[in-house]
Coordinates of C-alpha atoms in Angstrom, one line a residue:
Chain A
M1 CA 182.0 -110.5 -2.9
N2 CA 185.3 -108.2 -3.3
K3 CA 183.9 -104.5 -2.5
K4 CA 186.5 -102.9 -4.9
L5 CA 185.3 -105.0 -7.6
L6 CA 181.6 -103.7 -6.9
H7 CA 183.2 -100.1 -6.5
G8 CA 184.9 -100.2 -9.9
T9 CA 181.6 -101.3 -11.6
L10 CA 178.7 -99.5 -9.4
T11 CA 178.1 -96.6 -12.0
T12 CA 177.7 -99.3 -15.0
I13 CA 175.2 -101.1 -12.7
I14 CA 173.5 -98.1 -11.8
L15 CA 172.9 -96.8 -15.4
K16 CA 172.1 -100.3 -16.9
L17 CA 169.6 -100.6 -14.1
L18 CA 168.0 -97.4 -15.1
K19 CA 168.1 -97.9 -18.7
D20 CA 166.1 -101.4 -18.0
N21 CA 163.7 -99.8 -15.8
G22 CA 163.1 -96.3 -16.7
E23 CA 162.8 -94.4 -13.4
M24 CA 164.2 -95.8 -9.7
Y25 CA 164.7 -94.2 -6.7
G26 CA 167.7 -94.8 -4.4
Y27 CA 166.2 -97.5 -2.2
E28 CA 164.7 -99.5 -5.4
I29 CA 168.0 -99.9 -6.9
V30 CA 169.8 -101.6 -3.7
Q31 CA 167.0 -103.9 -3.6
R32 CA 167.0 -104.7 -7.4
V33 CA 170.7 -105.4 -7.2
K34 CA 169.8 -107.8 -4.2
E35 CA 167.2 -109.3 -5.9
L36 CA 168.9 -109.9 -9.4
T37 CA 171.7 -111.5 -7.9
N38 CA 170.0 -113.4 -5.5
D39 CA 171.6 -111.4 -2.4
Q40 CA 175.2 -112.0 -3.7
L41 CA 175.5 -108.4 -4.4
K42 CA 174.8 -105.5 -1.9
I43 CA 175.1 -102.3 -2.9
T44 CA 175.9 -100.2 0.4
E45 CA 174.1 -96.6 1.3
G46 CA 177.8 -95.0 1.6
A47 CA 178.5 -96.0 -2.0
L48 CA 175.0 -95.5 -3.8
Y49 CA 174.3 -92.1 -3.3
P50 CA 177.5 -90.6 -3.8
A51 CA 177.5 -92.6 -7.2
L52 CA 174.1 -91.3 -8.2
H53 CA 174.6 -87.8 -7.1
K54 CA 178.2 -88.2 -9.4
L55 CA 176.1 -89.1 -12.5
E56 CA 173.5 -86.3 -11.8
G57 CA 176.5 -84.0 -11.5
E58 CA 177.7 -85.1 -14.7
G59 CA 174.4 -84.9 -16.4
L60 CA 174.0 -88.3 -17.2
L61 CA 170.9 -88.4 -14.9
T62 CA 168.0 -86.3 -14.2
V63 CA 165.5 -86.1 -11.4
E64 CA 162.0 -86.0 -10.7
Y65 CA 160.6 -85.5 -7.4
K66 CA 157.0 -87.4 -6.5
K67 CA 154.5 -88.0 -3.7
Y68 CA 154.8 -91.4 -2.2
Q69 CA 152.2 -91.7 0.7
N70 CA 153.2 -89.1 3.5
R71 CA 156.5 -88.1 2.0
V72 CA 158.3 -87.2 -1.3
R73 CA 160.4 -89.4 -3.4
K74 CA 163.4 -88.5 -5.8
Y75 CA 163.2 -90.5 -9.1
Y76 CA 166.4 -90.7 -11.3
Q77 CA 166.2 -91.2 -14.8
L78 CA 168.8 -91.6 -17.6
T79 CA 169.3 -88.4 -19.8
E80 CA 170.2 -88.7 -23.5
D81 CA 174.1 -88.4 -22.5
G82 CA 173.4 -91.2 -19.9
A83 CA 171.6 -93.3 -22.3
K84 CA 174.7 -93.3 -24.8
E85 CA 176.9 -93.4 -21.8
T86 CA 175.2 -96.9 -20.5
S87 CA 175.6 -98.2 -24.0
M88 CA 179.6 -97.7 -24.1
Q89 CA 180.1 -98.6 -20.4
V90 CA 178.7 -102.0 -20.8
A91 CA 180.5 -102.6 -23.7
D92 CA 183.6 -101.6 -22.2
L93 CA 182.7 -103.7 -18.9
F94 CA 182.0 -106.8 -21.4
S95 CA 185.1 -106.2 -23.1
F96 CA 187.3 -106.0 -20.0
M97 CA 185.6 -109.1 -18.4
K98 CA 186.5 -111.4 -21.7
Q99 CA 190.1 -110.1 -21.5
I100 CA 190.1 -111.0 -17.6
Q101 CA 188.8 -114.2 -18.4
T102 CA 191.3 -114.9 -20.9
L103 CA 194.2 -113.9 -18.9
L104 CA 193.1 -116.1 -16.1
E105 CA 192.3 -119.2 -17.9
S106 CA 195.6 -119.0 -19.6
K107 CA 197.8 -122.0 -19.1
P108 CA 201.4 -121.4 -17.7
K109 CA 204.6 -121.5 -20.2
L110 CA 206.5 -124.3 -20.0
T111 CA 210.1 -123.9 -19.9
Chain B
M1 CA 147.8 -104.6 7.2
E2 CA 151.3 -103.3 6.1
R3 CA 152.8 -101.0 8.8
T4 CA 153.8 -98.0 7.3
I5 CA 155.6 -94.8 8.3
T6 CA 153.3 -92.3 9.9
L7 CA 153.5 -88.5 9.8
S8 CA 155.0 -88.1 13.2
E9 CA 157.5 -90.4 12.2
V10 CA 158.3 -88.3 9.2
E11 CA 158.9 -85.4 11.0
H12 CA 161.3 -87.6 13.5
L13 CA 163.3 -88.4 10.3
F14 CA 163.3 -84.9 9.6
D15 CA 164.8 -84.2 13.1
F16 CA 167.0 -86.9 12.9
L17 CA 168.6 -86.2 9.6
A18 CA 168.9 -82.7 10.6
Q19 CA 170.9 -84.0 14.1
K20 CA 172.9 -86.0 11.9
R21 CA 174.1 -82.7 10.1
V22 CA 171.8 -83.1 7.0
R23 CA 170.8 -79.6 6.6
H24 CA 169.6 -79.1 2.9
Y25 CA 166.4 -79.9 2.4
D26 CA 167.0 -81.7 -1.0
L27 CA 169.1 -84.4 0.4
Q28 CA 167.0 -84.6 3.5
V29 CA 163.9 -85.7 1.1
E30 CA 166.4 -88.3 -0.4
L31 CA 168.0 -90.2 2.8
L32 CA 164.3 -89.6 4.6
D33 CA 162.9 -91.8 1.6
H34 CA 165.5 -94.3 1.9
L35 CA 165.3 -94.7 5.7
A36 CA 161.7 -94.7 5.6
S37 CA 161.4 -97.4 3.0
S38 CA 164.1 -99.6 4.4
I39 CA 162.1 -99.5 7.7
E40 CA 158.9 -100.4 6.4
E41 CA 160.6 -103.4 4.7
K42 CA 162.1 -104.5 7.7
W43 CA 158.5 -104.4 9.6
Q44 CA 157.4 -106.6 7.1
T45 CA 159.2 -109.3 8.7
E46 CA 159.4 -108.0 12.2
P47 CA 156.2 -105.6 12.5
T48 CA 156.6 -105.1 16.4
L49 CA 160.0 -103.9 15.9
S50 CA 159.9 -100.1 17.5
F51 CA 160.8 -97.3 14.8
E52 CA 163.5 -96.0 16.8
L53 CA 165.6 -99.4 17.0
A54 CA 164.5 -99.9 13.3
L55 CA 165.9 -96.5 12.4
Q56 CA 169.3 -96.9 14.5
E57 CA 169.5 -100.4 12.6
E58 CA 169.3 -98.7 9.3
Y59 CA 171.3 -95.7 10.2
K60 CA 174.3 -98.2 10.8
K61 CA 174.0 -99.3 7.3
F62 CA 175.5 -95.7 6.1
G63 CA 179.0 -96.8 8.1
V64 CA 181.1 -95.2 10.7
T65 CA 180.9 -91.8 9.4
G66 CA 177.5 -91.6 9.0
F67 CA 176.1 -89.2 6.3
S68 CA 179.0 -86.9 6.6
K69 CA 181.3 -88.2 3.8
L70 CA 177.7 -88.3 1.6
V71 CA 177.0 -84.7 2.3
K72 CA 180.5 -83.5 1.5
K73 CA 180.6 -85.7 -1.7
R74 CA 177.5 -84.4 -2.9
E75 CA 178.2 -80.6 -2.3
R76 CA 181.4 -80.9 -4.6
Y77 CA 179.6 -82.7 -7.3
I78 CA 176.8 -80.2 -7.4
S79 CA 179.2 -77.1 -7.3
K80 CA 181.0 -78.7 -9.7
Q81 CA 177.8 -79.3 -12.0
L82 CA 176.6 -75.8 -11.1
H83 CA 180.1 -74.1 -12.4
K84 CA 180.1 -76.2 -15.5
Q85 CA 176.4 -75.5 -16.4
L86 CA 177.1 -71.3 -15.9
H87 CA 180.4 -71.6 -17.6
R88 CA 178.2 -73.3 -20.6
Q89 CA 175.5 -70.9 -20.3
V90 CA 177.9 -68.0 -20.7
L91 CA 179.9 -69.3 -23.4
G92 CA 176.1 -69.7 -25.2
W93 CA 176.2 -65.8 -25.3
I94 CA 179.0 -66.3 -27.8
S95 CA 177.4 -69.0 -29.9
S96 CA 173.8 -67.1 -30.2
S97 CA 172.9 -63.9 -31.4
R98 CA 174.0 -62.3 -28.3
V99 CA 177.6 -62.2 -29.5
L100 CA 176.4 -58.6 -31.2
F101 CA 176.2 -57.6 -27.7
V102 CA 179.0 -59.4 -26.0
I103 CA 181.7 -58.2 -28.9
P104 CA 180.8 -54.4 -28.6
M105 CA 181.2 -54.3 -25.0
I106 CA 184.5 -56.2 -24.8
L107 CA 186.0 -53.5 -27.8
G108 CA 184.5 -51.0 -26.0
M109 CA 185.4 -51.4 -22.5
G110 CA 189.1 -52.6 -23.8
H111 CA 189.1 -49.0 -25.3
M112 CA 188.0 -47.2 -22.4
L113 CA 190.7 -48.9 -20.2
Q114 CA 193.1 -47.3 -22.2
F115 CA 191.9 -43.8 -21.9
F116 CA 191.7 -41.9 -18.8
P117 CA 189.7 -40.7 -17.1
F118 CA 187.6 -43.3 -18.5
A119 CA 189.6 -46.1 -17.3
E120 CA 188.8 -45.6 -14.0
I121 CA 185.0 -44.6 -14.6
A122 CA 184.9 -48.1 -16.6
A123 CA 186.8 -50.1 -13.6
V124 CA 183.8 -48.4 -11.2
I125 CA 180.9 -49.0 -13.4
F126 CA 181.9 -52.7 -14.3
V127 CA 182.8 -53.4 -10.5
G128 CA 179.8 -51.2 -9.2
I129 CA 177.5 -53.4 -11.6
G130 CA 179.0 -56.6 -10.2
F131 CA 178.6 -55.5 -6.4
L132 CA 175.1 -54.5 -7.6
L133 CA 174.2 -58.2 -8.8
L134 CA 176.0 -59.5 -5.6
I135 CA 174.3 -57.7 -3.4
Y136 CA 170.7 -58.1 -5.1
G137 CA 171.3 -62.2 -5.5
L138 CA 171.8 -62.4 -1.8
I139 CA 168.9 -60.5 -0.8
Q140 CA 166.6 -62.7 -2.8
H141 CA 168.2 -65.6 -1.3
K142 CA 167.8 -64.4 2.0
K143 CA 164.0 -63.6 1.3
F144 CA 163.6 -66.9 -0.2
I145 CA 165.1 -68.7 3.0
R146 CA 163.1 -66.4 5.4
K147 CA 160.0 -67.3 3.5
Q148 CA 160.2 -71.1 2.8
R149 CA 162.2 -71.8 6.3
K150 CA 164.1 -74.5 4.3
K151 CA 167.7 -74.6 2.8
F152 CA 168.8 -76.3 -0.7
Y153 CA 171.9 -77.0 -1.2
F154 CA 171.5 -75.9 -4.9
L155 CA 170.6 -72.7 -4.0
D156 CA 173.4 -72.1 -1.3
A157 CA 176.0 -73.2 -3.8
Q158 CA 174.7 -70.8 -6.3
V159 CA 175.0 -68.1 -4.0
S160 CA 178.8 -69.1 -3.1
L161 CA 179.5 -68.7 -6.7
L162 CA 178.0 -65.4 -6.9
V163 CA 180.7 -64.2 -4.4
M164 CA 183.3 -66.1 -5.8
C165 CA 182.6 -64.5 -9.4
M166 CA 183.2 -61.1 -7.2
N167 CA 186.8 -62.4 -7.0
L168 CA 187.2 -62.1 -10.9
Y169 CA 185.8 -58.5 -10.8
F170 CA 188.6 -57.9 -8.5
L171 CA 191.1 -59.8 -10.4
P172 CA 192.1 -57.0 -12.9
I173 CA 192.8 -54.7 -10.1
H174 CA 194.9 -56.9 -8.0
F175 CA 197.1 -57.5 -11.3
S176 CA 197.3 -54.0 -12.0
N177 CA 198.4 -53.5 -8.3
I178 CA 201.0 -56.4 -8.6
M179 CA 202.4 -55.1 -11.9
D180 CA 202.2 -51.8 -10.9
Y181 CA 200.2 -50.6 -13.7
D182 CA 198.4 -47.3 -13.6
L183 CA 194.9 -47.9 -14.9
Q184 CA 195.3 -45.0 -17.5
Y185 CA 198.4 -46.6 -19.1
L186 CA 197.4 -50.4 -19.5
P187 CA 199.1 -52.2 -22.5
F188 CA 196.5 -52.6 -25.1
W189 CA 196.7 -56.7 -24.7
V190 CA 196.2 -55.9 -21.0
A191 CA 193.4 -53.7 -21.4
Q192 CA 191.5 -56.2 -23.7
V193 CA 192.0 -59.2 -21.2
F194 CA 190.8 -57.1 -18.2
A195 CA 187.6 -55.9 -20.5
I196 CA 187.3 -59.9 -21.4
L197 CA 187.1 -60.8 -17.7
W198 CA 185.1 -57.8 -16.6
V199 CA 182.3 -58.9 -19.2
Y200 CA 182.6 -62.6 -18.7
G201 CA 182.1 -62.0 -15.1
M202 CA 178.9 -59.5 -15.5
I203 CA 177.4 -62.1 -17.8
F204 CA 178.3 -65.0 -15.4
C205 CA 176.4 -62.7 -12.6
Y206 CA 173.6 -62.1 -14.6
E207 CA 173.1 -65.8 -15.6
L208 CA 173.3 -66.8 -12.0
V209 CA 171.0 -64.3 -10.3
F210 CA 168.5 -63.9 -13.0
V211 CA 168.3 -67.1 -14.7
Q212 CA 169.7 -70.2 -12.4
L213 CA 168.8 -69.0 -9.2
K214 CA 165.4 -67.9 -10.4
A215 CA 164.8 -71.2 -12.2
K216 CA 166.2 -73.4 -9.0
R217 CA 163.9 -71.3 -6.5
Q218 CA 161.1 -72.4 -8.7
E219 CA 162.3 -75.9 -8.4
A220 CA 162.5 -75.5 -4.8
I221 CA 158.9 -74.5 -4.6
Q222 CA 158.0 -77.4 -6.6
I223 CA 159.3 -79.8 -4.3
M224 CA 157.9 -78.4 -1.0
A225 CA 154.5 -78.0 -2.8
I226 CA 154.8 -82.0 -3.4
E227 CA 156.0 -82.3 0.3
E228 CA 152.8 -80.3 1.2
V229 CA 150.6 -82.3 -0.5
A230 CA 152.0 -85.7 0.6
M231 CA 152.2 -84.6 4.5
S232 CA 148.5 -83.1 4.3

């Protein structure tokens, strides 16, 4: 799978997952994407955390720290703005995919 | 029984992250959990794999640059977020009942700046207040780090912002020097602009020191309390 394609849609993927699952932690997001796509899509750690921190910085995600076994785990959740942004980004992405599909399926002009 | 990360392995992970220049506790906690979770998952299929080897394999997934790019990007996002948040809080003074305090201050300051000796006294008072806020903020920060022995980037970033805010205080003085204005003979519009800058700077520093830094220190204490419970 083209890494550049994934890079361009990573924030939408993260937002959608959080909308569907409530709260998630970083590693869980990586695993969930692998699971849902049958290992076809792999989010790298180097891409995931900057995307999460950026979304947090933009006020679209909020964080909560909880105890997990003998360590602390950081959970991400959507804010109200994050929920609105998710709907917009998902709609935009579907629309974009439809346009690309139309373009790629168009027949060449006969001269 | 599933193999899980032990307490001494958690401490080893903290040391590993510090060695890899992840110096702030708030990011250490997140990356430690990621590394620990991925190692534990590896142990489900390879239970006899050594902790060290598992750690090196998981660390490789962060790429050639390791954590450094991630750290730099996070610092940039947090600094931007803090700046935006504070700016919003300062503007909040204008859209709330506190505007009754802000407008007289700006007008009073602007008025004082046009009349010697008040101009120089006003400048000294405002710059002095700024310095006191800066020193108070720095002392509180140092005391906190000395007591907790942990650094949090969201606190360090705010202290850097406080120091930068001092530049706002000196901007009118630099401007006067460049334009060769005498503080006592400032044009009306210049006096108002200086007054706005100084009042903005003072509110910014106040919000930073007495609201933001205080709230973030509480947040940091809560995170450390969770860690204490987790590791006991």
